[in-house]
């Protein structure tokens, strides 16, 4: 038994969700007509126990690590980019950093497994488990002990921000070749055809795409991954960034703090977290529909629907600031719309759109 067996989840507060629904239903609009804006705040109320939330402190936690499978020609970018982009993000110079600055949220950049150990910007959080992973075509990517350490590192970082009063967490990653590791984990967990789990990642040639598919197929056979548990799958073909994000998702579910999914690496980590702690997915919110091939299927496995589709495939947690903004708008409308009573409107004359047309 490891420390994540029987992982405790924060109880959902159905009464708070009911009160949030009643608030919406008192507002001057056809009942249910704000759709997902209503439903996401109702679910948020269940998570936090507060019918009317204020998400004033937000952070995207980005896990950065290198992947040994890079050796198998599955990426067009040099591995040194992981270290370079980590520092660039810490300086506020990457996509998610700019989007978060515009939105008013913070970015926490975590070195959980980068090969190059310096120099780093002072604000990079150092949680190094190992300097990259192994090439899983030759040996398991991560010793099991390090899988546990990386998950715990993610929990520790997330809990630190939760203790500082952050109300919502976003999830992001940096790591050359990490769409190969995430596709391998997804294929093993879902038992989908490998071809349906593998996309272009940050950009590869057609020849590299064929190779990427074949690499994952061989790994699934090598480790009998369709018949393994989530920890063994992570150990055999996972990445330290994925493991760290698993910890972020678990921490949110343990403490009643919502966690936002970004793209394919993030959603695979969310799937792993829900396998480890069934029901954890109730604390997760999807952000955008990444253009990575398996994104829609992965969200379906979690029973989640993306809020927006912006044809993005950057990663980094770049979908999270948009979700933070949508939450802010939804909560503001919930609190500030007029009521049927204040506008002297008889709401019994209106059809409840949320629950569908009734005879």
Coordinates of C-alpha atoms in Angstrom, one line a residue:
X1 CA 0.0 0.0 0.0
X2 CA 1.3 3.5 -0.9
X3 CA 0.5 6.8 0.7
X4 CA -2.1 7.6 -2.0
X5 CA -4.3 4.6 -1.4
X6 CA -7.7 5.6 0.0
X7 CA -6.8 9.2 -0.7
X8 CA -9.3 11.5 1.1
X9 CA -11.6 13.8 -0.9
X10 CA -13.3 16.9 0.4
X11 CA -17.0 16.2 0.7
X12 CA -19.2 17.9 -1.9
X13 CA -21.8 20.2 -0.3
X14 CA -25.1 19.6 -2.1
X15 CA -26.9 22.1 0.0
X16 CA -24.6 24.9 -1.1
X17 CA -25.1 23.8 -4.7
X18 CA -28.9 24.0 -4.2
X19 CA -28.6 27.5 -2.7
X20 CA -26.5 28.6 -5.6
X21 CA -29.1 27.3 -8.0
X22 CA -31.8 29.2 -6.1
X23 CA -29.8 32.4 -6.4
X24 CA -29.6 32.0 -10.2
X25 CA -33.2 31.1 -10.4
X26 CA -34.2 34.3 -8.6
X27 CA -32.3 36.5 -11.2
X28 CA -34.0 38.3 -14.0
X29 CA -33.5 36.0 -16.9
X30 CA -35.1 32.9 -18.5
X31 CA -34.3 30.3 -15.9
X32 CA -31.2 28.3 -17.0
X33 CA -30.5 30.6 -20.0
X34 CA -26.9 31.4 -18.9
X35 CA -26.1 27.7 -19.4
X36 CA -22.6 26.8 -18.4
X37 CA -22.1 30.0 -16.5
X38 CA -24.8 28.8 -14.1
X39 CA -23.7 25.2 -13.9
X40 CA -20.0 25.9 -13.3
X41 CA -20.8 28.2 -10.3
X42 CA -23.3 25.7 -8.9
X43 CA -20.6 23.0 -9.1
X44 CA -18.1 25.5 -7.5
X45 CA -20.5 26.0 -4.6
X46 CA -20.6 22.3 -4.0
X47 CA -16.8 22.2 -4.0
X48 CA -16.3 25.1 -1.6
X49 CA -19.4 24.9 0.4
X50 CA -20.1 28.6 -0.4
X51 CA -23.1 29.5 -2.6
X52 CA -21.4 32.8 -3.7
X53 CA -17.7 32.5 -4.2
X54 CA -14.9 35.0 -4.8
X55 CA -12.0 33.7 -6.7
X56 CA -9.8 36.7 -6.1
X57 CA -6.5 34.7 -5.9
X58 CA -5.7 32.4 -8.8
X59 CA -2.5 30.6 -9.9
X60 CA -1.5 28.4 -12.7
X61 CA 1.0 25.8 -11.5
X62 CA 3.4 24.7 -14.3
X63 CA 5.4 21.5 -13.9
X64 CA 8.6 21.4 -16.0
X65 CA 10.6 18.3 -16.7
X66 CA 12.6 16.5 -19.4
X67 CA 11.8 13.1 -20.9
X68 CA 14.2 10.4 -21.9
X69 CA 11.9 9.2 -24.8
X70 CA 13.3 12.3 -26.6
X71 CA 16.1 10.0 -27.8
X72 CA 13.6 8.1 -30.0
X73 CA 13.1 11.1 -32.4
X74 CA 9.6 12.0 -31.3
X75 CA 10.1 15.7 -31.1
X76 CA 11.3 18.4 -33.5
X77 CA 12.6 20.7 -30.6
X78 CA 15.9 20.4 -28.9
X79 CA 15.7 19.2 -25.3
X80 CA 17.5 22.3 -24.0
X81 CA 14.3 24.2 -24.7
X82 CA 12.8 22.9 -21.5
X83 CA 15.3 24.8 -19.4
X84 CA 15.2 27.9 -21.6
X85 CA 11.4 28.1 -21.5
X86 CA 11.3 27.5 -17.8
X87 CA 13.4 30.6 -17.2
X88 CA 11.5 32.6 -19.9
X89 CA 8.2 31.7 -18.1
X90 CA 9.6 32.7 -14.8
X91 CA 10.5 36.1 -16.3
X92 CA 6.9 36.4 -17.6
X93 CA 7.9 36.0 -21.3
X94 CA 5.9 33.0 -22.4
X95 CA 2.3 32.6 -23.6
X96 CA 0.7 31.6 -20.3
X97 CA 2.7 34.2 -18.4
X98 CA 1.4 37.0 -20.7
X99 CA -2.2 35.6 -20.5
X100 CA -2.1 35.4 -16.7
X101 CA -0.7 38.9 -16.4
X102 CA -3.5 40.2 -18.5
X103 CA -6.0 38.2 -16.4
X104 CA -4.6 39.1 -13.1
X105 CA -3.5 35.7 -12.0
X106 CA -0.2 34.3 -11.0
X107 CA 2.1 31.6 -12.5
X108 CA 4.1 29.2 -10.4
X109 CA 6.9 27.5 -12.4
X110 CA 8.2 24.3 -10.8
X111 CA 11.4 22.4 -11.8
X112 CA 10.4 18.9 -11.0
X113 CA 12.7 17.1 -13.5
X114 CA 14.8 19.2 -15.8
X115 CA 18.1 17.8 -16.9
X116 CA 19.9 21.2 -16.9
X117 CA 20.3 22.3 -13.3
X118 CA 21.3 25.9 -13.8
X119 CA 21.2 28.7 -13.8
X120 CA 17.5 29.4 -12.9
X121 CA 15.5 32.5 -12.2
X122 CA 15.1 33.0 -8.5
X123 CA 11.3 32.5 -8.6
X124 CA 11.5 29.0 -10.2
X125 CA 10.3 26.6 -7.5
X126 CA 12.8 23.8 -7.0
X127 CA 11.2 20.4 -6.5
X128 CA 13.6 18.3 -8.4
X129 CA 12.9 14.5 -8.2
X130 CA 15.5 13.5 -10.9
X131 CA 17.2 15.1 -13.8
X132 CA 14.8 13.9 -16.4
X133 CA 13.3 10.4 -17.0
X134 CA 14.7 7.3 -18.7
X135 CA 14.1 6.4 -22.3
X136 CA 11.1 4.0 -21.8
X137 CA 12.0 2.0 -24.9
X138 CA 15.1 0.8 -23.0
X139 CA 13.8 0.7 -19.4
X140 CA 10.9 2.1 -17.3
X141 CA 10.8 5.9 -17.4
X142 CA 10.6 6.5 -13.6
X143 CA 11.4 4.4 -10.6
X144 CA 8.2 3.8 -8.6
X145 CA 9.6 5.6 -5.6
X146 CA 10.1 8.7 -7.8
X147 CA 6.5 8.5 -9.1
X148 CA 5.3 8.8 -5.5
X149 CA 7.8 11.6 -4.8
X150 CA 6.7 13.6 -7.9
X151 CA 3.0 13.2 -7.0
X152 CA 3.8 14.4 -3.4
X153 CA 5.8 17.3 -4.8
X154 CA 2.8 18.4 -6.7
X155 CA 0.6 18.1 -3.6
X156 CA 3.1 20.1 -1.6
X157 CA 3.3 23.0 -4.1
X158 CA -0.5 23.1 -4.5
X159 CA -1.1 23.0 -0.7
X160 CA 1.4 25.8 -0.2
X161 CA -0.7 28.0 -2.5
X162 CA -3.9 26.8 -0.9
X163 CA -2.6 27.8 2.5
X164 CA -1.7 31.2 1.1
X165 CA -5.3 31.7 0.2
X166 CA -5.5 30.9 -3.5
X167 CA -9.0 29.9 -4.4
X168 CA -8.5 28.2 -7.8
X169 CA -5.6 26.3 -9.3
X170 CA -4.7 26.0 -13.0
X171 CA -2.4 23.2 -14.4
X172 CA 0.3 23.6 -17.0
X173 CA 3.5 21.9 -18.1
X174 CA 6.8 22.4 -19.9
X175 CA 8.8 19.5 -21.3
X176 CA 10.1 18.5 -24.7
X177 CA 8.5 15.1 -25.8
X178 CA 5.8 15.2 -23.1
X179 CA 3.0 14.7 -25.6
X180 CA 4.6 11.3 -26.2
X181 CA 4.6 10.4 -22.5
X182 CA 1.0 11.6 -22.1
X183 CA -0.2 9.8 -25.2
X184 CA 1.3 6.6 -23.9
X185 CA -0.3 7.0 -20.5
X186 CA -3.6 7.9 -22.2
X187 CA -3.5 4.8 -24.4
X188 CA -2.7 2.6 -21.5
X189 CA -5.5 4.0 -19.3
X190 CA -8.2 4.2 -21.9
X191 CA -7.3 1.2 -24.1
X192 CA -8.0 3.3 -27.1
X193 CA -6.1 2.6 -30.3
X194 CA -2.7 4.2 -30.1
X195 CA -3.4 6.1 -33.4
X196 CA -6.3 7.8 -31.7
X197 CA -4.1 9.0 -28.8
X198 CA -1.2 10.5 -30.7
X199 CA -1.1 13.9 -32.2
X200 CA 1.4 16.4 -33.5
X201 CA 2.4 17.9 -30.1
X202 CA 4.5 21.0 -30.6
X203 CA 5.0 20.1 -34.3
X204 CA 6.6 17.1 -35.9
X205 CA 7.0 15.7 -39.4
X206 CA 4.8 13.0 -40.8
X207 CA 7.7 10.5 -40.5
X208 CA 8.1 11.5 -36.8
X209 CA 4.4 11.0 -36.2
X210 CA 4.5 7.5 -37.6
X211 CA 7.5 6.8 -35.4
X212 CA 5.8 8.3 -32.3
X213 CA 2.8 5.9 -32.8
X214 CA 5.1 2.9 -33.3
X215 CA 7.2 3.8 -30.2
X216 CA 4.1 3.9 -28.0
X217 CA 2.7 0.7 -29.5
X218 CA 6.0 -1.1 -28.7
X219 CA 6.0 0.3 -25.2
X220 CA 2.5 -0.9 -24.5
X221 CA 3.5 -4.4 -25.6
X222 CA 6.8 -4.3 -23.8
X223 CA 5.3 -3.4 -20.4
X224 CA 1.8 -5.1 -21.0
X225 CA 0.3 -1.6 -20.2
X226 CA -3.3 -2.5 -20.9
X227 CA -3.2 -4.7 -17.8
X228 CA -1.4 -2.4 -15.4
X229 CA -2.6 0.0 -12.7
X230 CA -2.1 3.7 -12.9
X231 CA 1.1 3.9 -10.8
X232 CA 2.7 1.2 -12.9
X233 CA 1.7 3.0 -16.1
X234 CA 3.2 6.2 -14.8
X235 CA 6.4 4.4 -13.8
X236 CA 6.8 2.7 -17.2
X237 CA 6.0 5.5 -19.7
X238 CA 5.0 8.6 -17.7
X239 CA 6.7 11.9 -17.1
X240 CA 7.6 13.7 -13.9
X241 CA 5.5 16.7 -15.1
X242 CA 2.5 14.5 -15.4
X243 CA 3.1 13.0 -11.9
X244 CA 3.5 16.5 -10.4
X245 CA 0.2 17.6 -12.0
X246 CA -1.5 14.5 -10.6
X247 CA -0.5 15.8 -7.2
X248 CA -1.9 19.3 -7.9
X249 CA -5.3 17.7 -8.9
X250 CA -5.3 15.5 -5.8
X251 CA -4.5 18.4 -3.5
X252 CA -7.4 20.4 -4.9
X253 CA -9.8 17.5 -4.4
X254 CA -8.6 17.0 -0.9
X255 CA -9.0 20.6 0.2
X256 CA -12.1 21.6 -1.7
X257 CA -10.3 23.9 -4.2
X258 CA -11.3 23.8 -7.9
X259 CA -8.5 22.8 -10.4
X260 CA -8.6 23.8 -14.1
X261 CA -7.5 21.4 -16.8
X262 CA -5.5 22.8 -19.7
X263 CA -4.5 20.6 -22.6
X264 CA -3.6 17.0 -23.3
X265 CA -0.8 16.6 -20.7
X266 CA -3.0 18.2 -18.1
X267 CA -6.1 16.2 -18.9
X268 CA -4.1 12.9 -18.8
X269 CA -2.9 13.9 -15.3
X270 CA -6.5 14.6 -14.3
X271 CA -7.5 11.1 -15.5
X272 CA -4.7 9.6 -13.5
X273 CA -5.8 11.5 -10.4
X274 CA -9.3 10.3 -10.8
X275 CA -8.1 6.7 -11.1
X276 CA -6.1 7.1 -7.9
X277 CA -9.0 8.8 -6.0
X278 CA -12.3 8.0 -7.7
X279 CA -14.6 11.0 -7.7
X280 CA -11.7 13.5 -7.7
X281 CA -12.9 14.6 -11.2
X282 CA -15.9 16.4 -9.5
X283 CA -13.3 19.1 -8.5
X284 CA -11.9 19.6 -12.0
X285 CA -13.1 22.0 -14.7
X286 CA -12.1 21.8 -18.4
X287 CA -10.9 24.9 -20.0
X288 CA -10.4 24.8 -23.8
X289 CA -10.6 22.2 -26.5
X290 CA -6.9 21.7 -27.4
X291 CA -6.2 20.9 -31.0
X292 CA -4.2 17.9 -29.9
X293 CA -5.9 14.8 -31.5
X294 CA -7.0 13.0 -28.3
X295 CA -8.2 16.0 -26.3
X296 CA -12.0 15.5 -27.0
X297 CA -11.8 11.8 -26.2
X298 CA -9.9 12.5 -23.0
X299 CA -12.4 15.0 -21.8
X300 CA -15.2 12.5 -22.6
X301 CA -13.5 10.0 -20.3
X302 CA -13.7 12.5 -17.5
X303 CA -17.3 13.5 -18.4
X304 CA -16.1 17.1 -19.0
X305 CA -16.9 19.6 -21.7
X306 CA -14.5 22.3 -22.8
X307 CA -15.8 25.9 -22.2
X308 CA -14.2 27.3 -25.3
X309 CA -12.5 26.2 -28.5
X310 CA -9.7 28.6 -29.6
X311 CA -7.7 26.2 -31.8
X312 CA -4.8 26.4 -29.4
X313 CA -2.1 23.8 -28.8
X314 CA 0.5 25.7 -26.8
X315 CA 0.2 23.9 -23.5
X316 CA 1.9 25.7 -20.6
X317 CA -1.5 26.1 -18.9
X318 CA -2.6 28.7 -21.5
X319 CA -6.2 27.7 -21.4
X320 CA -6.5 28.3 -17.6
X321 CA -6.6 32.2 -17.6
X322 CA -9.6 32.1 -20.0
X323 CA -11.4 29.8 -17.6
X324 CA -10.5 32.1 -14.7
X325 CA -12.1 35.0 -16.6
X326 CA -15.2 33.1 -17.4
X327 CA -15.6 32.2 -13.7
X328 CA -15.2 35.9 -12.8
X329 CA -17.9 36.9 -15.2
X330 CA -20.2 34.1 -14.1
X331 CA -19.8 34.9 -10.4
X332 CA -20.2 38.7 -11.0
X333 CA -23.5 38.1 -13.0
X334 CA -24.7 35.7 -10.3
X335 CA -24.2 38.4 -7.6
X336 CA -25.2 41.5 -9.5
X337 CA -28.1 40.7 -11.8
X338 CA -31.4 42.1 -10.6
X339 CA -34.0 39.7 -9.2
X340 CA -37.5 39.0 -10.4
X341 CA -38.9 40.6 -7.3
X342 CA -36.9 43.8 -7.7
X343 CA -38.1 44.1 -11.3
X344 CA -41.7 43.1 -10.4
X345 CA -41.6 40.2 -12.9
X346 CA -43.7 37.1 -12.2
X347 CA -41.2 34.3 -12.8
X348 CA -43.9 31.6 -12.7
X349 CA -44.8 32.7 -16.2
X350 CA -41.4 31.6 -17.5
X351 CA -40.5 28.1 -18.7
X352 CA -37.4 26.6 -17.0
X353 CA -35.0 26.3 -19.9
X354 CA -32.5 24.4 -17.8
X355 CA -34.8 21.5 -17.2
X356 CA -36.2 21.4 -20.7
X357 CA -39.6 22.0 -22.1
X358 CA -42.5 20.4 -20.2
X359 CA -46.0 19.7 -21.4

